[in-house]
C-alpha cells in the first residue's frame, strides 16, 4: 500500500501516479518562487502540470512558539510547508472541495538527477531550495498540481495605476463570480477544518486557492483548546482568512471601473451589525461567540477546530525525515 504523508493522525496525501511505469518529467518554464518552494510548469509523461518543489527541512520557519510541547517529528509533520500542503489537500479530497482549489494529483520524490536540465542554475538547488552537502542522497519533495491558466489582460487598467498591479489583480478574479466562488470556498474549507492562513494575490487564481503552505488542518496540536489554554483565540485564524479575502476584493474595486466592482464580502459589515436588534457583547469568559457585536471588526462564526474529522489514519512514525 502506498505511503500517505505526513505520518500523523488525520488527512494524508498519496503518491502521484501515471500508469505503472516511471515518470518522464520535462521542465518547461520556471513560474516563480516563495519562501517555501519553487514552481515550474512541466510535462509528466507528456501531460501538462505544475510542479511545486519544496525547500529542504528548515527549522527557522517551524512555528513551535506555542504552548504546545511537540517532538521534532511532530513539529515537522504539523508545521513544515510540505506537510501543511499535504494535509490540506488530503482533507480537500476527503471533503469533496476540489472545485475551490487548484487540483492536486499527489506528491513525488525527486532525485538530483531529475534536475539535470536545470543544473546550470545551481543556485536553484543550493540557495533557493536549501540543498547542501548534508542533503546528499535525500530526495526533493514535490507536489503535482493542476496548471490554472489566467488572463491578466481580461479588463483594461484604470488610468494612472500602472499595468503591473492590475495585471496581478486580474489573476485573482476575472469578475464578481470568481469572488463569490472564493468566498464560498474559504467558508467550506473552514467548515471542513482547514485554516488557510495565507490568502493573498499570489495564492489565488481565478477565484481558486492555489497554495496551502501555511495551512493548519484539523486534527492539529494548535487547534486544541485544552492543550493551549487561552493563548489562542480560534476565531482569529478564521477572521484573518476572511479579512484577507475582503482585502483582495478591496484591491480589485480600487483598480476597476464601477461597473466591474465586486459588492460581495466574506465578512459581515460591522456597522450594519451594530444596528441589528438584540445584538450583544461577548460575555466575560465566553468562548467562541458567533459575532463580536458592537465592534468595528466583527468576529467570525465558523469554528474549524470543531470539525469532526474522520477516524485516525495511524500513528506517527519515529523517523524525523519521513520523505
PDB file of C-alpha atoms in Angstrom, residues 99-318:
ATOM      1  CA  UNK A  99     -13.713  22.793  -7.186  1.00  0.00           C
ATOM      2  CA  UNK A 100     -12.458  25.585  -4.904  1.00  0.00           C
ATOM      3  CA  UNK A 101      -8.732  24.952  -5.370  1.00  0.00           C
ATOM      4  CA  UNK A 102      -6.075  24.169  -7.931  1.00  0.00           C
ATOM      5  CA  UNK A 103      -6.365  20.396  -8.019  1.00  0.00           C
ATOM      6  CA  UNK A 104      -3.573  18.316  -6.541  1.00  0.00           C
ATOM      7  CA  UNK A 105      -2.687  14.919  -8.001  1.00  0.00           C
ATOM      8  CA  UNK A 106      -0.258  13.679  -5.368  1.00  0.00           C
ATOM      9  CA  UNK A 107       3.334  14.016  -4.239  1.00  0.00           C
ATOM     10  CA  UNK A 108       6.537  12.741  -5.804  1.00  0.00           C
ATOM     11  CA  UNK A 109      10.130  12.412  -4.683  1.00  0.00           C
ATOM     12  CA  UNK A 110      12.782  13.816  -6.978  1.00  0.00           C
ATOM     13  CA  UNK A 111      16.456  12.878  -7.135  1.00  0.00           C
ATOM     14  CA  UNK A 112      19.143  15.391  -8.041  1.00  0.00           C
ATOM     15  CA  UNK A 113      19.398  13.669 -11.429  1.00  0.00           C
ATOM     16  CA  UNK A 114      15.814  14.742 -12.196  1.00  0.00           C
ATOM     17  CA  UNK A 115      17.096  18.321 -12.268  1.00  0.00           C
ATOM     18  CA  UNK A 116      19.814  17.664 -14.851  1.00  0.00           C
ATOM     19  CA  UNK A 117      18.272  20.185 -17.316  1.00  0.00           C
ATOM     20  CA  UNK A 118      18.496  22.826 -14.567  1.00  0.00           C
ATOM     21  CA  UNK A 119      21.918  22.076 -13.131  1.00  0.00           C
ATOM     22  CA  UNK A 120      23.434  25.086 -14.848  1.00  0.00           C
ATOM     23  CA  UNK A 121      21.348  27.101 -12.399  1.00  0.00           C
ATOM     24  CA  UNK A 122      22.982  25.619  -9.311  1.00  0.00           C
ATOM     25  CA  UNK A 123      21.642  28.405  -7.096  1.00  0.00           C
ATOM     26  CA  UNK A 124      18.160  26.939  -7.594  1.00  0.00           C
ATOM     27  CA  UNK A 125      19.283  23.792  -5.819  1.00  0.00           C
ATOM     28  CA  UNK A 126      21.739  25.199  -3.336  1.00  0.00           C
ATOM     29  CA  UNK A 127      20.383  28.582  -2.281  1.00  0.00           C
ATOM     30  CA  UNK A 128      16.660  28.653  -3.009  1.00  0.00           C
ATOM     31  CA  UNK A 129      15.935  25.028  -2.209  1.00  0.00           C
ATOM     32  CA  UNK A 130      18.450  24.819   0.621  1.00  0.00           C
ATOM     33  CA  UNK A 131      20.049  21.709  -0.895  1.00  0.00           C
ATOM     34  CA  UNK A 132      23.534  21.468   0.555  1.00  0.00           C
ATOM     35  CA  UNK A 133      26.185  18.840   1.135  1.00  0.00           C
ATOM     36  CA  UNK A 134      24.368  17.430   4.161  1.00  0.00           C
ATOM     37  CA  UNK A 135      21.343  16.717   1.974  1.00  0.00           C
ATOM     38  CA  UNK A 136      23.206  14.469  -0.461  1.00  0.00           C
ATOM     39  CA  UNK A 137      21.089  11.410  -1.182  1.00  0.00           C
ATOM     40  CA  UNK A 138      17.940  12.913   0.293  1.00  0.00           C
ATOM     41  CA  UNK A 139      15.139  13.387  -2.259  1.00  0.00           C
ATOM     42  CA  UNK A 140      13.459  16.644  -3.110  1.00  0.00           C
ATOM     43  CA  UNK A 141       9.814  16.757  -2.058  1.00  0.00           C
ATOM     44  CA  UNK A 142       7.323  17.962  -4.659  1.00  0.00           C
ATOM     45  CA  UNK A 143       3.595  18.146  -5.270  1.00  0.00           C
ATOM     46  CA  UNK A 144       1.935  17.773  -8.679  1.00  0.00           C
ATOM     47  CA  UNK A 145      -0.868  20.266  -9.324  1.00  0.00           C
ATOM     48  CA  UNK A 146      -3.241  21.455 -11.982  1.00  0.00           C
ATOM     49  CA  UNK A 147      -1.986  24.331 -14.125  1.00  0.00           C
ATOM     50  CA  UNK A 148      -4.521  27.127 -13.608  1.00  0.00           C
ATOM     51  CA  UNK A 149      -4.415  29.468 -16.605  1.00  0.00           C
ATOM     52  CA  UNK A 150      -5.228  33.129 -16.107  1.00  0.00           C
ATOM     53  CA  UNK A 151      -5.761  36.079 -18.421  1.00  0.00           C
ATOM     54  CA  UNK A 152      -4.243  39.201 -16.832  1.00  0.00           C
ATOM     55  CA  UNK A 153      -5.466  41.347 -19.747  1.00  0.00           C
ATOM     56  CA  UNK A 154      -9.132  40.465 -19.350  1.00  0.00           C
ATOM     57  CA  UNK A 155     -10.031  44.003 -18.184  1.00  0.00           C
ATOM     58  CA  UNK A 156      -8.347  47.277 -19.154  1.00  0.00           C
ATOM     59  CA  UNK A 157      -6.498  49.060 -16.321  1.00  0.00           C
ATOM     60  CA  UNK A 158      -7.683  52.345 -14.900  1.00  0.00           C
ATOM     61  CA  UNK A 159      -5.537  55.370 -15.814  1.00  0.00           C
ATOM     62  CA  UNK A 160      -2.510  56.249 -13.698  1.00  0.00           C
ATOM     63  CA  UNK A 161      -2.421  52.947 -11.825  1.00  0.00           C
ATOM     64  CA  UNK A 162       0.178  51.251 -13.975  1.00  0.00           C
ATOM     65  CA  UNK A 163      -0.386  47.899 -15.626  1.00  0.00           C
ATOM     66  CA  UNK A 164       1.530  45.640 -13.236  1.00  0.00           C
ATOM     67  CA  UNK A 165      -0.849  45.886 -10.263  1.00  0.00           C
ATOM     68  CA  UNK A 166      -3.932  45.463 -12.424  1.00  0.00           C
ATOM     69  CA  UNK A 167      -2.427  42.519 -14.297  1.00  0.00           C
ATOM     70  CA  UNK A 168      -1.664  40.856 -10.970  1.00  0.00           C
ATOM     71  CA  UNK A 169      -5.155  41.562  -9.620  1.00  0.00           C
ATOM     72  CA  UNK A 170      -6.739  40.129 -12.758  1.00  0.00           C
ATOM     73  CA  UNK A 171      -5.048  36.825 -11.948  1.00  0.00           C
ATOM     74  CA  UNK A 172      -7.046  36.694  -8.716  1.00  0.00           C
ATOM     75  CA  UNK A 173     -10.522  37.443 -10.117  1.00  0.00           C
ATOM     76  CA  UNK A 174     -11.939  37.655 -13.596  1.00  0.00           C
ATOM     77  CA  UNK A 175     -15.257  39.012 -12.359  1.00  0.00           C
ATOM     78  CA  UNK A 176     -17.631  39.070  -9.372  1.00  0.00           C
ATOM     79  CA  UNK A 177     -18.468  35.387  -9.839  1.00  0.00           C
ATOM     80  CA  UNK A 178     -14.858  34.471  -9.074  1.00  0.00           C
ATOM     81  CA  UNK A 179     -15.038  36.500  -5.852  1.00  0.00           C
ATOM     82  CA  UNK A 180     -18.238  34.709  -4.824  1.00  0.00           C
ATOM     83  CA  UNK A 181     -16.562  31.385  -5.588  1.00  0.00           C
ATOM     84  CA  UNK A 182     -13.571  32.275  -3.380  1.00  0.00           C
ATOM     85  CA  UNK A 183     -15.859  33.351  -0.529  1.00  0.00           C
ATOM     86  CA  UNK A 184     -17.785  30.070  -0.708  1.00  0.00           C
ATOM     87  CA  UNK A 185     -14.543  28.121  -0.911  1.00  0.00           C
ATOM     88  CA  UNK A 186     -12.944  29.720   2.140  1.00  0.00           C
ATOM     89  CA  UNK A 187     -16.085  29.117   4.212  1.00  0.00           C
ATOM     90  CA  UNK A 188     -16.369  25.499   3.048  1.00  0.00           C
ATOM     91  CA  UNK A 189     -12.707  24.841   3.807  1.00  0.00           C
ATOM     92  CA  UNK A 190     -13.036  26.306   7.283  1.00  0.00           C
ATOM     93  CA  UNK A 191     -16.142  24.243   7.958  1.00  0.00           C
ATOM     94  CA  UNK A 192     -14.063  21.213   6.955  1.00  0.00           C
ATOM     95  CA  UNK A 193     -11.337  22.047   9.460  1.00  0.00           C
ATOM     96  CA  UNK A 194      -8.835  23.976   7.313  1.00  0.00           C
ATOM     97  CA  UNK A 195      -7.385  27.386   8.126  1.00  0.00           C
ATOM     98  CA  UNK A 196      -5.546  28.662   5.027  1.00  0.00           C
ATOM     99  CA  UNK A 197      -3.628  31.361   6.944  1.00  0.00           C
ATOM    100  CA  UNK A 198      -2.130  32.959   3.830  1.00  0.00           C
ATOM    101  CA  UNK A 199      -4.636  34.324   1.316  1.00  0.00           C
ATOM    102  CA  UNK A 200      -3.024  36.899  -0.941  1.00  0.00           C
ATOM    103  CA  UNK A 201      -2.826  37.908  -4.579  1.00  0.00           C
ATOM    104  CA  UNK A 202      -0.115  35.334  -5.240  1.00  0.00           C
ATOM    105  CA  UNK A 203      -2.102  32.436  -3.779  1.00  0.00           C
ATOM    106  CA  UNK A 204      -5.441  32.888  -5.566  1.00  0.00           C
ATOM    107  CA  UNK A 205      -6.095  32.426  -9.280  1.00  0.00           C
ATOM    108  CA  UNK A 206      -9.488  32.784 -10.959  1.00  0.00           C
ATOM    109  CA  UNK A 207     -11.148  32.708  -7.545  1.00  0.00           C
ATOM    110  CA  UNK A 208      -9.474  29.427  -6.572  1.00  0.00           C
ATOM    111  CA  UNK A 209      -6.906  28.852  -3.848  1.00  0.00           C
ATOM    112  CA  UNK A 210      -3.600  27.506  -5.137  1.00  0.00           C
ATOM    113  CA  UNK A 211      -1.309  27.472  -2.072  1.00  0.00           C
ATOM    114  CA  UNK A 212      -1.594  25.783   1.328  1.00  0.00           C
ATOM    115  CA  UNK A 213       1.999  26.007   2.565  1.00  0.00           C
ATOM    116  CA  UNK A 214       0.934  27.600   5.861  1.00  0.00           C
ATOM    117  CA  UNK A 215      -2.428  25.881   6.324  1.00  0.00           C
ATOM    118  CA  UNK A 216      -3.494  24.219   9.556  1.00  0.00           C
ATOM    119  CA  UNK A 217      -5.786  21.219   9.160  1.00  0.00           C
ATOM    120  CA  UNK A 218      -7.734  19.547  11.953  1.00  0.00           C
ATOM    121  CA  UNK A 219      -6.599  17.499  13.835  1.00  0.00           C
ATOM    122  CA  UNK A 220      -3.774  19.905  14.671  1.00  0.00           C
ATOM    123  CA  UNK A 221      -1.988  20.375  18.013  1.00  0.00           C
ATOM    124  CA  UNK A 222      -2.516  24.141  17.986  1.00  0.00           C
ATOM    125  CA  UNK A 223      -6.234  23.773  17.303  1.00  0.00           C
ATOM    126  CA  UNK A 224      -6.911  22.011  20.587  1.00  0.00           C
ATOM    127  CA  UNK A 225      -8.211  24.345  23.273  1.00  0.00           C
ATOM    128  CA  UNK A 226      -7.390  22.033  26.164  1.00  0.00           C
ATOM    129  CA  UNK A 227      -3.704  21.998  25.215  1.00  0.00           C
ATOM    130  CA  UNK A 228      -3.138  25.696  24.771  1.00  0.00           C
ATOM    131  CA  UNK A 229      -5.384  27.270  27.373  1.00  0.00           C
ATOM    132  CA  UNK A 230      -6.459  30.775  26.489  1.00  0.00           C
ATOM    133  CA  UNK A 231      -3.400  31.801  24.469  1.00  0.00           C
ATOM    134  CA  UNK A 232      -5.108  31.440  21.085  1.00  0.00           C
ATOM    135  CA  UNK A 233      -8.496  32.726  20.003  1.00  0.00           C
ATOM    136  CA  UNK A 234      -9.542  30.160  17.402  1.00  0.00           C
ATOM    137  CA  UNK A 235     -11.609  32.726  15.597  1.00  0.00           C
ATOM    138  CA  UNK A 236      -8.520  34.837  14.962  1.00  0.00           C
ATOM    139  CA  UNK A 237      -7.392  32.408  12.251  1.00  0.00           C
ATOM    140  CA  UNK A 238     -10.781  32.266  10.589  1.00  0.00           C
ATOM    141  CA  UNK A 239     -11.195  36.009  10.880  1.00  0.00           C
ATOM    142  CA  UNK A 240      -7.779  36.507   9.269  1.00  0.00           C
ATOM    143  CA  UNK A 241      -8.690  34.293   6.298  1.00  0.00           C
ATOM    144  CA  UNK A 242     -11.958  36.170   5.803  1.00  0.00           C
ATOM    145  CA  UNK A 243     -10.422  39.626   6.118  1.00  0.00           C
ATOM    146  CA  UNK A 244      -7.714  38.719   3.600  1.00  0.00           C
ATOM    147  CA  UNK A 245     -10.409  37.736   1.082  1.00  0.00           C
ATOM    148  CA  UNK A 246     -12.141  41.085   1.622  1.00  0.00           C
ATOM    149  CA  UNK A 247      -8.816  42.860   1.182  1.00  0.00           C
ATOM    150  CA  UNK A 248      -8.410  41.233  -2.254  1.00  0.00           C
ATOM    151  CA  UNK A 249     -11.909  42.463  -3.127  1.00  0.00           C
ATOM    152  CA  UNK A 250     -10.999  45.971  -1.949  1.00  0.00           C
ATOM    153  CA  UNK A 251      -7.892  45.963  -4.119  1.00  0.00           C
ATOM    154  CA  UNK A 252      -9.927  44.847  -7.126  1.00  0.00           C
ATOM    155  CA  UNK A 253     -12.521  47.565  -6.556  1.00  0.00           C
ATOM    156  CA  UNK A 254      -9.816  50.196  -6.313  1.00  0.00           C
ATOM    157  CA  UNK A 255      -8.377  49.207  -9.676  1.00  0.00           C
ATOM    158  CA  UNK A 256     -11.515  48.750 -11.787  1.00  0.00           C
ATOM    159  CA  UNK A 257     -14.354  50.855 -13.079  1.00  0.00           C
ATOM    160  CA  UNK A 258     -17.620  50.956 -11.072  1.00  0.00           C
ATOM    161  CA  UNK A 259     -19.422  48.591 -13.451  1.00  0.00           C
ATOM    162  CA  UNK A 260     -16.829  45.890 -12.641  1.00  0.00           C
ATOM    163  CA  UNK A 261     -16.722  46.342  -8.892  1.00  0.00           C
ATOM    164  CA  UNK A 262     -17.496  43.472  -6.525  1.00  0.00           C
ATOM    165  CA  UNK A 263     -20.081  44.013  -3.808  1.00  0.00           C
ATOM    166  CA  UNK A 264     -19.940  40.622  -2.121  1.00  0.00           C
ATOM    167  CA  UNK A 265     -17.952  40.331   1.103  1.00  0.00           C
ATOM    168  CA  UNK A 266     -16.614  37.419   3.081  1.00  0.00           C
ATOM    169  CA  UNK A 267     -17.351  39.131   6.398  1.00  0.00           C
ATOM    170  CA  UNK A 268     -20.424  40.900   7.626  1.00  0.00           C
ATOM    171  CA  UNK A 269     -20.364  44.664   7.797  1.00  0.00           C
ATOM    172  CA  UNK A 270     -19.625  45.662  11.385  1.00  0.00           C
ATOM    173  CA  UNK A 271     -21.502  48.951  11.202  1.00  0.00           C
ATOM    174  CA  UNK A 272     -24.581  47.123   9.939  1.00  0.00           C
ATOM    175  CA  UNK A 273     -24.324  44.509  12.683  1.00  0.00           C
ATOM    176  CA  UNK A 274     -24.414  47.273  15.302  1.00  0.00           C
ATOM    177  CA  UNK A 275     -27.853  48.329  14.084  1.00  0.00           C
ATOM    178  CA  UNK A 276     -29.445  44.902  14.391  1.00  0.00           C
ATOM    179  CA  UNK A 277     -31.782  44.413  17.320  1.00  0.00           C
ATOM    180  CA  UNK A 278     -30.820  42.058  20.136  1.00  0.00           C
ATOM    181  CA  UNK A 279     -27.120  42.369  19.447  1.00  0.00           C
ATOM    182  CA  UNK A 280     -24.920  41.719  22.438  1.00  0.00           C
ATOM    183  CA  UNK A 281     -21.339  41.945  23.623  1.00  0.00           C
ATOM    184  CA  UNK A 282     -19.420  38.791  24.382  1.00  0.00           C
ATOM    185  CA  UNK A 283     -19.962  37.751  27.977  1.00  0.00           C
ATOM    186  CA  UNK A 284     -16.894  37.610  30.155  1.00  0.00           C
ATOM    187  CA  UNK A 285     -15.285  34.196  29.895  1.00  0.00           C
ATOM    188  CA  UNK A 286     -17.449  33.106  26.963  1.00  0.00           C
ATOM    189  CA  UNK A 287     -15.537  31.103  24.380  1.00  0.00           C
ATOM    190  CA  UNK A 288     -16.376  31.378  20.710  1.00  0.00           C
ATOM    191  CA  UNK A 289     -19.372  33.709  20.251  1.00  0.00           C
ATOM    192  CA  UNK A 290     -20.888  33.821  16.811  1.00  0.00           C
ATOM    193  CA  UNK A 291     -20.130  37.532  16.480  1.00  0.00           C
ATOM    194  CA  UNK A 292     -18.302  40.130  18.499  1.00  0.00           C
ATOM    195  CA  UNK A 293     -21.122  42.602  18.373  1.00  0.00           C
ATOM    196  CA  UNK A 294     -20.520  46.283  18.926  1.00  0.00           C
ATOM    197  CA  UNK A 295     -17.011  46.367  17.418  1.00  0.00           C
ATOM    198  CA  UNK A 296     -15.729  47.658  14.125  1.00  0.00           C
ATOM    199  CA  UNK A 297     -14.200  44.245  13.429  1.00  0.00           C
ATOM    200  CA  UNK A 298     -16.909  41.613  13.741  1.00  0.00           C
ATOM    201  CA  UNK A 299     -15.750  38.155  14.676  1.00  0.00           C
ATOM    202  CA  UNK A 300     -16.008  35.013  12.642  1.00  0.00           C
ATOM    203  CA  UNK A 301     -18.748  32.448  13.083  1.00  0.00           C
ATOM    204  CA  UNK A 302     -17.055  29.353  11.664  1.00  0.00           C
ATOM    205  CA  UNK A 303     -15.180  27.116  14.081  1.00  0.00           C
ATOM    206  CA  UNK A 304     -12.693  24.984  12.071  1.00  0.00           C
ATOM    207  CA  UNK A 305     -11.330  23.319  15.201  1.00  0.00           C
ATOM    208  CA  UNK A 306     -14.743  21.741  15.887  1.00  0.00           C
ATOM    209  CA  UNK A 307     -14.766  19.799  12.606  1.00  0.00           C
ATOM    210  CA  UNK A 308     -15.451  16.106  13.233  1.00  0.00           C
ATOM    211  CA  UNK A 309     -12.574  14.612  11.321  1.00  0.00           C
ATOM    212  CA  UNK A 310     -12.612  11.000  10.230  1.00  0.00           C
ATOM    213  CA  UNK A 311     -11.100   8.042  12.036  1.00  0.00           C
ATOM    214  CA  UNK A 312      -7.418   8.035  12.902  1.00  0.00           C
ATOM    215  CA  UNK A 313      -5.185   7.195   9.945  1.00  0.00           C
ATOM    216  CA  UNK A 314      -2.479   5.610  12.025  1.00  0.00           C
ATOM    217  CA  UNK A 315       0.284   6.610  14.464  1.00  0.00           C
ATOM    218  CA  UNK A 316       3.234   8.805  13.604  1.00  0.00           C
ATOM    219  CA  UNK A 317       6.463   7.100  12.660  1.00  0.00           C
ATOM    220  CA  UNK A 318       9.695   7.597  14.549  1.00  0.00           C
TER     221      UNK A 318
END
